[in-house]
Each structure stands twice: as structure tokens, then as C-alpha cells.
Amino acid sequence: MPEFKEIKIYELDPEEFINEKIGEISRIVGKNGKAITALSGGVDSSVATILGYKALSDRLKVCFVDNGLMRENEPEQVALIFKKLGVTVEVIDAKEEFFAALEGVSDPEKKREAITQTFYRNVFRRVMESSGARYLLQGTILTDIEETVAGIKRQHNVFEQIGIDPKKAFGYQIIEPLIEIRKDSVRKVAKALGLPEDIYNRMPFPGPALAARVIGEVTFKKIEIVRKTTTILEGELELEGTGAFQYMAILHKDRVTGMRNGKRDFGYQVELRCWDSIDARVATPTELSWDLLKRLSKRITTEVPGVVSVTYNITTKPPSTMEAI
Ligand code: XMP
């Protein structure tokens, strides 16, 4: 595996890093140039957005792509957080486009590829053309690159390191100010930038969003099941205050025989995962209390239509990965 430049967390001076990156973005985009950012509300894209905003002010267009695969109310919540920071976010409705691209696709890497192409070849290219921007600013971090280059999974936002020139493939250049650091360092930079705790402590959420948590073909109905389960899981675990790195609900492809009101109910099974980790390279399942697990199972099978079985993952990464696809 090639070696990539890394600034280790103990070497990082956040103020110095911030000034350096603001200067770098200004230099690349030029005095009159324009850029767009792909904001998802996660800490990585939020930091990239604020660095870009400090460098370019209103020459930066901040976009949140609503791909229909996000958690409940996520587009509105992210737009509101940034509004309070003085940054206007344009929410782009691309729900139908993403579901159309995912139709009939069940292979994990093909699903990831369909999402990547819809983001970069369709949605971002359209926004570039309509806004006159020539640069896309995004929050790729070192771990994203390493996992993609190692062939573990194709992270949605990695190109140059696997031999794809974004300029040739999509017609615009990509700026990645965070590729030398990992998640724990990004959080440090986010705090130094004055981002609210809601952002600097935000749980990671993958670019392919809930599509990474549906095994097999992604449909609107399946996303709805994962979305509802995620709301219950996140609410309960937040109340519990586990301090976990990340938690998620996964919808399995196979159905199982359940029973309701004395009758057979052939329904869906969801798997819950909750990870302790520092930087997502390795992870162990959190030892959640039995009471909490029982409460989750009861609520999910009662409140999410179609689900008859709930399991909890007890495998470490490796050999598992954190997301399901
Ligand atoms: P895995 O599943 O590879 O996940 O163990 C490690 C961390 O990366 C996140 N993840 C992604 N993040 N684009 C991203 O920005 C992606 O395509 C992607 N896939 C996984 C995952 O949520 C976890 O935090």
C-alpha cells in the first residue's frame, strides 16, 4: 500500500492548520474563482465548508444534496445549524435521481458506484454549470483514502488516489483540505473553528448514507424501514449516553418467519451495530446493557412496520467492517 502524508493528532496545531488550509483554498480557486461544497452535516464536510467559507466568502456555494437516503429531517436540521453560523445552505432535491440510479442494483460496490456517479457526474456537475464554479471542495480524510486504495470498500469521495482524474471524469477540480488527517484530528480542527458541539462531536455518517445499511437492492420502502429504526436507535442511545463512536441499523435482505397475534408473519430482520473506536480503522462492539437491547427490540418490532426480528452485532472490525456494504 502506498504511503500517504499524515499529520498525526499530537503533531497537529489546529490554528496553524486552519490558516494554512484557508491560504491553500484561496490560492487554488484564485481571486475571482468560485467553488461549491458538498455539505452533508458530518464533521468532515462541515470543516471543509467553514474553511472554504473563510477563504472565499460568498464565492463559495454551499450545497446539501437531499438524496432521499438521509436520516429523518436531516436536510432541514443541517441547513438550520449552518444558518445560525451565517452560512446559507442550498438544499438540492435529487431524491428521484438517486432511487432511479439504485434500482435493480444489489452488489455492494456497484451500489457505491451508482451513488458516486449520481453525485459527481450528475448533481455536482449540474450545480457547477449553473453557478459558474470550477472547484468542488470536499472533506475526504486519510482513512477514506486508505480503505479505498486497499480495496476494502470504495468510499464515495475518493478519486485521484485510485487513478481517476476528476477534471477529466467530471469536468471540475476537487479540493480536499483534510486528506492528511483522521477523524479525531478533524474534530479538533472543528472545535478550533468554533463549530457547535452538535457538529464537532457528530457521529460519523457515510457518504452513501442509509444505502450503505440496506443489504441488497435499495428501495424507498427499505430506506423507510432503516430510517425509522435509526430514529429509534439514535434516540435511545443518545439518552443512554454510551460514548460510542458510531451506531447504526442495518436491514437484511432475507426475511424470516415471525408471529403476530397468533398468526404467521413473514417479515424483515434488522441488525443493530454499535462501535467503540478512535478513528474507524479498528473497532469493537460496545457492551450495551441487556435492558437497553430489550427495549430497542421491543420498540423496533412494535413501531417499525414489517420488522419481526432484531439482532445485535458482536463481531469486531476486522473481520467485519462498520457499515454493512
Ligand atoms: P467501514 O464500513 O469501512 O467504515 O468500516 C469506516 C468509517 O467510514 C464511514 N464510511 C464512509 N464515509 N464515505 C464516507 O464518507 C463512504 O463511502 C463511507 N463508507 C463508510 C463509516 O460510516 C465509518 O465511520
PDB file of N, CA, C and O and ligand atoms in Angstrom, residues 40 44 112 116 139-141 143-144 147-148 152-157 183 203-209 212-213 245-246 248 273 275 279-281 283 317 320-325, ligand 1:
ATOM      1  N   SER A  40     -22.626  17.594   4.058  1.00  0.00           N
ATOM      2  CA  SER A  40     -23.593  16.563   4.472  1.00  0.00           C
ATOM      3  C   SER A  40     -24.006  16.779   5.922  1.00  0.00           C
ATOM      4  O   SER A  40     -24.914  16.130   6.408  1.00  0.00           O
ATOM      5  N   ASP A  44     -16.552  16.139   8.860  1.00  0.00           N
ATOM      6  CA  ASP A  44     -15.554  16.348   7.794  1.00  0.00           C
ATOM      7  C   ASP A  44     -16.033  17.406   6.800  1.00  0.00           C
ATOM      8  O   ASP A  44     -15.323  18.367   6.485  1.00  0.00           O
ATOM      9  N   ARG A 112     -22.329   1.438  -4.427  1.00  0.00           N
ATOM     10  CA  ARG A 112     -21.465   2.576  -4.111  1.00  0.00           C
ATOM     11  C   ARG A 112     -21.123   3.364  -5.373  1.00  0.00           C
ATOM     12  O   ARG A 112     -21.106   4.586  -5.378  1.00  0.00           O
ATOM     13  N   THR A 116     -21.854   7.266  -6.254  1.00  0.00           N
ATOM     14  CA  THR A 116     -20.753   8.169  -6.627  1.00  0.00           C
ATOM     15  C   THR A 116     -21.066   8.871  -7.939  1.00  0.00           C
ATOM     16  O   THR A 116     -20.955  10.090  -8.058  1.00  0.00           O
ATOM     17  N   GLY A 139     -14.668  17.031   2.073  1.00  0.00           N
ATOM     18  CA  GLY A 139     -13.978  16.695   3.309  1.00  0.00           C
ATOM     19  C   GLY A 139     -13.399  15.291   3.372  1.00  0.00           C
ATOM     20  O   GLY A 139     -13.424  14.671   4.433  1.00  0.00           O
ATOM     21  N   THR A 140     -12.854  14.802   2.270  1.00  0.00           N
ATOM     22  CA  THR A 140     -12.213  13.467   2.294  1.00  0.00           C
ATOM     23  C   THR A 140     -11.126  13.433   3.365  1.00  0.00           C
ATOM     24  O   THR A 140     -10.314  14.351   3.451  1.00  0.00           O
ATOM     25  N   ILE A 141     -11.072  12.352   4.160  1.00  0.00           N
ATOM     26  CA  ILE A 141      -9.999  12.235   5.161  1.00  0.00           C
ATOM     27  C   ILE A 141      -9.105  11.034   4.821  1.00  0.00           C
ATOM     28  O   ILE A 141      -9.454  10.217   3.966  1.00  0.00           O
ATOM     29  N   THR A 143      -8.421   8.221   6.265  1.00  0.00           N
ATOM     30  CA  THR A 143      -8.968   6.857   6.388  1.00  0.00           C
ATOM     31  C   THR A 143      -9.804   6.486   5.154  1.00  0.00           C
ATOM     32  O   THR A 143      -9.782   5.343   4.703  1.00  0.00           O
ATOM     33  N   ASP A 144     -10.549   7.449   4.584  1.00  0.00           N
ATOM     34  CA  ASP A 144     -11.351   7.192   3.371  1.00  0.00           C
ATOM     35  C   ASP A 144     -10.427   6.707   2.256  1.00  0.00           C
ATOM     36  O   ASP A 144     -10.724   5.745   1.545  1.00  0.00           O
ATOM     37  N   GLU A 147      -8.817   3.090   2.938  1.00  0.00           N
ATOM     38  CA  GLU A 147      -9.727   1.941   2.756  1.00  0.00           C
ATOM     39  C   GLU A 147     -10.040   1.716   1.280  1.00  0.00           C
ATOM     40  O   GLU A 147     -10.207   0.589   0.839  1.00  0.00           O
ATOM     41  N   THR A 148     -10.111   2.806   0.526  1.00  0.00           N
ATOM     42  CA  THR A 148     -10.414   2.659  -0.907  1.00  0.00           C
ATOM     43  C   THR A 148      -9.215   2.071  -1.634  1.00  0.00           C
ATOM     44  O   THR A 148      -9.356   1.134  -2.424  1.00  0.00           O
ATOM     45  N   ILE A 152     -10.795  -2.271   0.283  1.00  0.00           N
ATOM     46  CA  ILE A 152     -11.761  -2.768   1.270  1.00  0.00           C
ATOM     47  C   ILE A 152     -13.159  -2.332   0.857  1.00  0.00           C
ATOM     48  O   ILE A 152     -14.071  -3.128   0.723  1.00  0.00           O
ATOM     49  N   LYS A 153     -13.357  -1.023   0.694  1.00  0.00           N
ATOM     50  CA  LYS A 153     -14.583  -0.555   0.071  1.00  0.00           C
ATOM     51  C   LYS A 153     -14.327   0.784  -0.602  1.00  0.00           C
ATOM     52  O   LYS A 153     -13.496   1.561  -0.157  1.00  0.00           O
ATOM     53  N   ARG A 154     -15.060   0.985  -1.688  1.00  0.00           N
ATOM     54  CA  ARG A 154     -14.875   2.188  -2.488  1.00  0.00           C
ATOM     55  C   ARG A 154     -15.611   3.319  -1.793  1.00  0.00           C
ATOM     56  O   ARG A 154     -16.823   3.410  -1.866  1.00  0.00           O
ATOM     57  N   GLN A 155     -14.872   4.153  -1.054  1.00  0.00           N
ATOM     58  CA  GLN A 155     -15.516   5.285  -0.390  1.00  0.00           C
ATOM     59  C   GLN A 155     -15.984   6.248  -1.480  1.00  0.00           C
ATOM     60  O   GLN A 155     -15.320   6.418  -2.491  1.00  0.00           O
ATOM     61  N   HIS A 156     -17.146   6.847  -1.228  1.00  0.00           N
ATOM     62  CA  HIS A 156     -17.814   7.568  -2.312  1.00  0.00           C
ATOM     63  C   HIS A 156     -17.020   8.767  -2.832  1.00  0.00           C
ATOM     64  O   HIS A 156     -17.293   9.265  -3.900  1.00  0.00           O
ATOM     65  N   ASN A 157     -16.031   9.232  -2.061  1.00  0.00           N
ATOM     66  CA  ASN A 157     -15.416  10.517  -2.376  1.00  0.00           C
ATOM     67  C   ASN A 157     -13.932  10.442  -2.742  1.00  0.00           C
ATOM     68  O   ASN A 157     -13.229  11.426  -2.648  1.00  0.00           O
ATOM     69  N   LYS A 183     -10.254  11.305  11.624  1.00  0.00           N
ATOM     70  CA  LYS A 183     -11.463  11.840  12.268  1.00  0.00           C
ATOM     71  C   LYS A 183     -11.184  12.561  13.592  1.00  0.00           C
ATOM     72  O   LYS A 183     -11.735  13.628  13.849  1.00  0.00           O
ATOM     73  N   MET A 203     -21.710  12.148  15.242  1.00  0.00           N
ATOM     74  CA  MET A 203     -21.370  10.768  14.905  1.00  0.00           C
ATOM     75  C   MET A 203     -21.114  10.677  13.396  1.00  0.00           C
ATOM     76  O   MET A 203     -21.833  11.302  12.626  1.00  0.00           O
ATOM     77  N   PRO A 204     -20.112   9.909  12.965  1.00  0.00           N
ATOM     78  CA  PRO A 204     -19.882   9.776  11.524  1.00  0.00           C
ATOM     79  C   PRO A 204     -21.102   9.185  10.817  1.00  0.00           C
ATOM     80  O   PRO A 204     -21.840   8.387  11.413  1.00  0.00           O
ATOM     81  N   PHE A 205     -21.281   9.584   9.585  1.00  0.00           N
ATOM     82  CA  PHE A 205     -22.379   9.048   8.772  1.00  0.00           C
ATOM     83  C   PHE A 205     -21.824   8.916   7.357  1.00  0.00           C
ATOM     84  O   PHE A 205     -21.207   9.850   6.852  1.00  0.00           O
ATOM     85  N   PRO A 206     -21.991   7.772   6.714  1.00  0.00           N
ATOM     86  CA  PRO A 206     -21.280   7.549   5.446  1.00  0.00           C
ATOM     87  C   PRO A 206     -21.882   8.316   4.270  1.00  0.00           C
ATOM     88  O   PRO A 206     -23.082   8.615   4.274  1.00  0.00           O
ATOM     89  N   GLY A 207     -21.033   8.610   3.288  1.00  0.00           N
ATOM     90  CA  GLY A 207     -21.499   9.302   2.069  1.00  0.00           C
ATOM     91  C   GLY A 207     -22.669   8.588   1.402  1.00  0.00           C
ATOM     92  O   GLY A 207     -23.660   9.232   1.020  1.00  0.00           O
ATOM     93  N   PRO A 208     -22.606   7.259   1.256  1.00  0.00           N
ATOM     94  CA  PRO A 208     -23.749   6.569   0.636  1.00  0.00           C
ATOM     95  C   PRO A 208     -24.977   6.512   1.553  1.00  0.00           C
ATOM     96  O   PRO A 208     -25.987   5.903   1.218  1.00  0.00           O
ATOM     97  N   ALA A 209     -24.851   7.120   2.722  1.00  0.00           N
ATOM     98  CA  ALA A 209     -25.949   7.292   3.677  1.00  0.00           C
ATOM     99  C   ALA A 209     -26.647   5.966   3.993  1.00  0.00           C
ATOM    100  O   ALA A 209     -25.992   4.935   4.099  1.00  0.00           O
ATOM    101  N   ALA A 212     -25.954   2.427   2.522  1.00  0.00           N
ATOM    102  CA  ALA A 212     -24.878   1.539   2.998  1.00  0.00           C
ATOM    103  C   ALA A 212     -25.405   0.580   4.062  1.00  0.00           C
ATOM    104  O   ALA A 212     -24.692  -0.282   4.547  1.00  0.00           O
ATOM    105  N   ARG A 213     -26.680   0.779   4.444  1.00  0.00           N
ATOM    106  CA  ARG A 213     -27.239  -0.016   5.547  1.00  0.00           C
ATOM    107  C   ARG A 213     -28.419  -0.862   5.102  1.00  0.00           C
ATOM    108  O   ARG A 213     -29.191  -1.342   5.931  1.00  0.00           O
ATOM    109  N   PHE A 245     -18.521   5.387  19.374  1.00  0.00           N
ATOM    110  CA  PHE A 245     -18.024   6.114  18.198  1.00  0.00           C
ATOM    111  C   PHE A 245     -19.133   6.250  17.155  1.00  0.00           C
ATOM    112  O   PHE A 245     -19.301   7.283  16.523  1.00  0.00           O
ATOM    113  N   GLN A 246     -19.910   5.173  16.964  1.00  0.00           N
ATOM    114  CA  GLN A 246     -20.930   5.172  15.908  1.00  0.00           C
ATOM    115  C   GLN A 246     -21.917   4.036  16.133  1.00  0.00           C
ATOM    116  O   GLN A 246     -21.528   2.966  16.601  1.00  0.00           O
ATOM    117  N   MET A 248     -25.627   2.126  14.314  1.00  0.00           N
ATOM    118  CA  MET A 248     -26.388   2.066  13.057  1.00  0.00           C
ATOM    119  C   MET A 248     -27.353   0.887  13.053  1.00  0.00           C
ATOM    120  O   MET A 248     -27.191  -0.073  13.813  1.00  0.00           O
ATOM    121  N   ARG A 273     -25.855  -2.253  15.175  1.00  0.00           N
ATOM    122  CA  ARG A 273     -24.417  -2.275  15.446  1.00  0.00           C
ATOM    123  C   ARG A 273     -24.072  -1.028  16.245  1.00  0.00           C
ATOM    124  O   ARG A 273     -24.615   0.053  15.952  1.00  0.00           O
ATOM    125  N   TRP A 275     -20.425   0.770  17.807  1.00  0.00           N
ATOM    126  CA  TRP A 275     -18.972   0.582  17.773  1.00  0.00           C
ATOM    127  C   TRP A 275     -18.222   1.495  18.728  1.00  0.00           C
ATOM    128  O   TRP A 275     -18.497   2.693  18.774  1.00  0.00           O
ATOM    129  N   ASP A 279     -10.608   5.934  15.511  1.00  0.00           N
ATOM    130  CA  ASP A 279     -10.522   6.572  14.193  1.00  0.00           C
ATOM    131  C   ASP A 279     -11.101   5.700  13.082  1.00  0.00           C
ATOM    132  O   ASP A 279     -10.795   5.904  11.916  1.00  0.00           O
ATOM    133  N   ALA A 280     -11.907   4.708  13.438  1.00  0.00           N
ATOM    134  CA  ALA A 280     -12.619   3.843  12.487  1.00  0.00           C
ATOM    135  C   ALA A 280     -11.737   2.803  11.794  1.00  0.00           C
ATOM    136  O   ALA A 280     -12.231   2.002  11.023  1.00  0.00           O
ATOM    137  N   ARG A 281     -10.425   2.792  12.112  1.00  0.00           N
ATOM    138  CA  ARG A 281      -9.579   1.782  11.462  1.00  0.00           C
ATOM    139  C   ARG A 281      -9.826   0.406  12.047  1.00  0.00           C
ATOM    140  O   ARG A 281      -9.847  -0.588  11.344  1.00  0.00           O
ATOM    141  N   ALA A 283     -12.350  -1.469  15.341  1.00  0.00           N
ATOM    142  CA  ALA A 283     -13.474  -1.142  16.224  1.00  0.00           C
ATOM    143  C   ALA A 283     -13.928  -2.385  16.976  1.00  0.00           C
ATOM    144  O   ALA A 283     -13.742  -3.511  16.497  1.00  0.00           O
ATOM    145  N   LYS A 317     -14.244  -5.138  14.173  1.00  0.00           N
ATOM    146  CA  LYS A 317     -13.638  -4.779  12.885  1.00  0.00           C
ATOM    147  C   LYS A 317     -12.141  -4.842  13.085  1.00  0.00           C
ATOM    148  O   LYS A 317     -11.640  -4.098  13.944  1.00  0.00           O
ATOM    149  N   SER A 320     -15.154  -7.800  10.511  1.00  0.00           N
ATOM    150  CA  SER A 320     -16.302  -7.047   9.999  1.00  0.00           C
ATOM    151  C   SER A 320     -15.794  -5.680   9.529  1.00  0.00           C
ATOM    152  O   SER A 320     -14.658  -5.296   9.836  1.00  0.00           O
ATOM    153  N   THR A 321     -16.587  -4.945   8.782  1.00  0.00           N
ATOM    154  CA  THR A 321     -16.352  -3.508   8.656  1.00  0.00           C
ATOM    155  C   THR A 321     -17.495  -2.866   9.442  1.00  0.00           C
ATOM    156  O   THR A 321     -18.375  -3.562   9.930  1.00  0.00           O
ATOM    157  N   MET A 322     -17.490  -1.549   9.547  1.00  0.00           N
ATOM    158  CA  MET A 322     -18.510  -0.912  10.393  1.00  0.00           C
ATOM    159  C   MET A 322     -19.864  -0.845   9.693  1.00  0.00           C
ATOM    160  O   MET A 322     -20.874  -1.232  10.261  1.00  0.00           O
ATOM    161  N   GLU A 323     -19.866  -0.369   8.459  1.00  0.00           N
ATOM    162  CA  GLU A 323     -21.105  -0.342   7.692  1.00  0.00           C
ATOM    163  C   GLU A 323     -21.346  -1.724   7.099  1.00  0.00           C
ATOM    164  O   GLU A 323     -20.439  -2.548   7.044  1.00  0.00           O
ATOM    165  N   ALA A 324     -22.567  -1.948   6.584  1.00  0.00           N
ATOM    166  CA  ALA A 324     -22.880  -3.298   6.108  1.00  0.00           C
ATOM    167  C   ALA A 324     -22.447  -3.544   4.668  1.00  0.00           C
ATOM    168  O   ALA A 324     -22.243  -4.684   4.269  1.00  0.00           O
ATOM    169  N   ILE A 325     -22.337  -2.485   3.858  1.00  0.00           N
ATOM    170  CA  ILE A 325     -21.907  -2.741   2.470  1.00  0.00           C
ATOM    171  C   ILE A 325     -20.600  -2.015   2.209  1.00  0.00           C
ATOM    172  O   ILE A 325     -20.248  -1.093   2.924  1.00  0.00           O
TER     173      ILE A 325
HETATM  174  P1  XMP B   1     -16.236   0.894   7.309  1.00  0.00           P
HETATM  175  O1  XMP B   1     -17.628   0.416   6.985  1.00  0.00           O
HETATM  176  O2  XMP B   1     -15.368   0.978   6.110  1.00  0.00           O
HETATM  177  O3  XMP B   1     -16.436   2.383   7.817  1.00  0.00           O
HETATM  178  O4  XMP B   1     -15.618   0.133   8.435  1.00  0.00           O
HETATM  179  C1  XMP B   1     -15.429   3.163   8.425  1.00  0.00           C
HETATM  180  C2  XMP B   1     -15.991   4.554   8.632  1.00  0.00           C
HETATM  181  O5  XMP B   1     -16.180   5.187   7.363  1.00  0.00           O
HETATM  182  C3  XMP B   1     -17.544   5.514   7.156  1.00  0.00           C
HETATM  183  N1  XMP B   1     -17.841   5.236   5.735  1.00  0.00           N
HETATM  184  C4  XMP B   1     -17.849   6.184   4.796  1.00  0.00           C
HETATM  185  N2  XMP B   1     -17.658   7.501   4.886  1.00  0.00           N
HETATM  186  N3  XMP B   1     -17.962   7.675   2.536  1.00  0.00           N
HETATM  187  C5  XMP B   1     -17.733   8.252   3.743  1.00  0.00           C
HETATM  188  O6  XMP B   1     -17.603   9.485   3.815  1.00  0.00           O
HETATM  189  C6  XMP B   1     -18.165   6.352   2.371  1.00  0.00           C
HETATM  190  O7  XMP B   1     -18.377   5.879   1.255  1.00  0.00           O
HETATM  191  C7  XMP B   1     -18.112   5.560   3.563  1.00  0.00           C
HETATM  192  N4  XMP B   1     -18.242   4.235   3.807  1.00  0.00           N
HETATM  193  C8  XMP B   1     -18.063   4.058   5.152  1.00  0.00           C
HETATM  194  C9  XMP B   1     -18.322   4.632   8.118  1.00  0.00           C
HETATM  195  O8  XMP B   1     -19.585   5.187   8.453  1.00  0.00           O
HETATM  196  C10 XMP B   1     -17.372   4.550   9.285  1.00  0.00           C
HETATM  197  O9  XMP B   1     -17.444   5.701  10.109  1.00  0.00           O
END
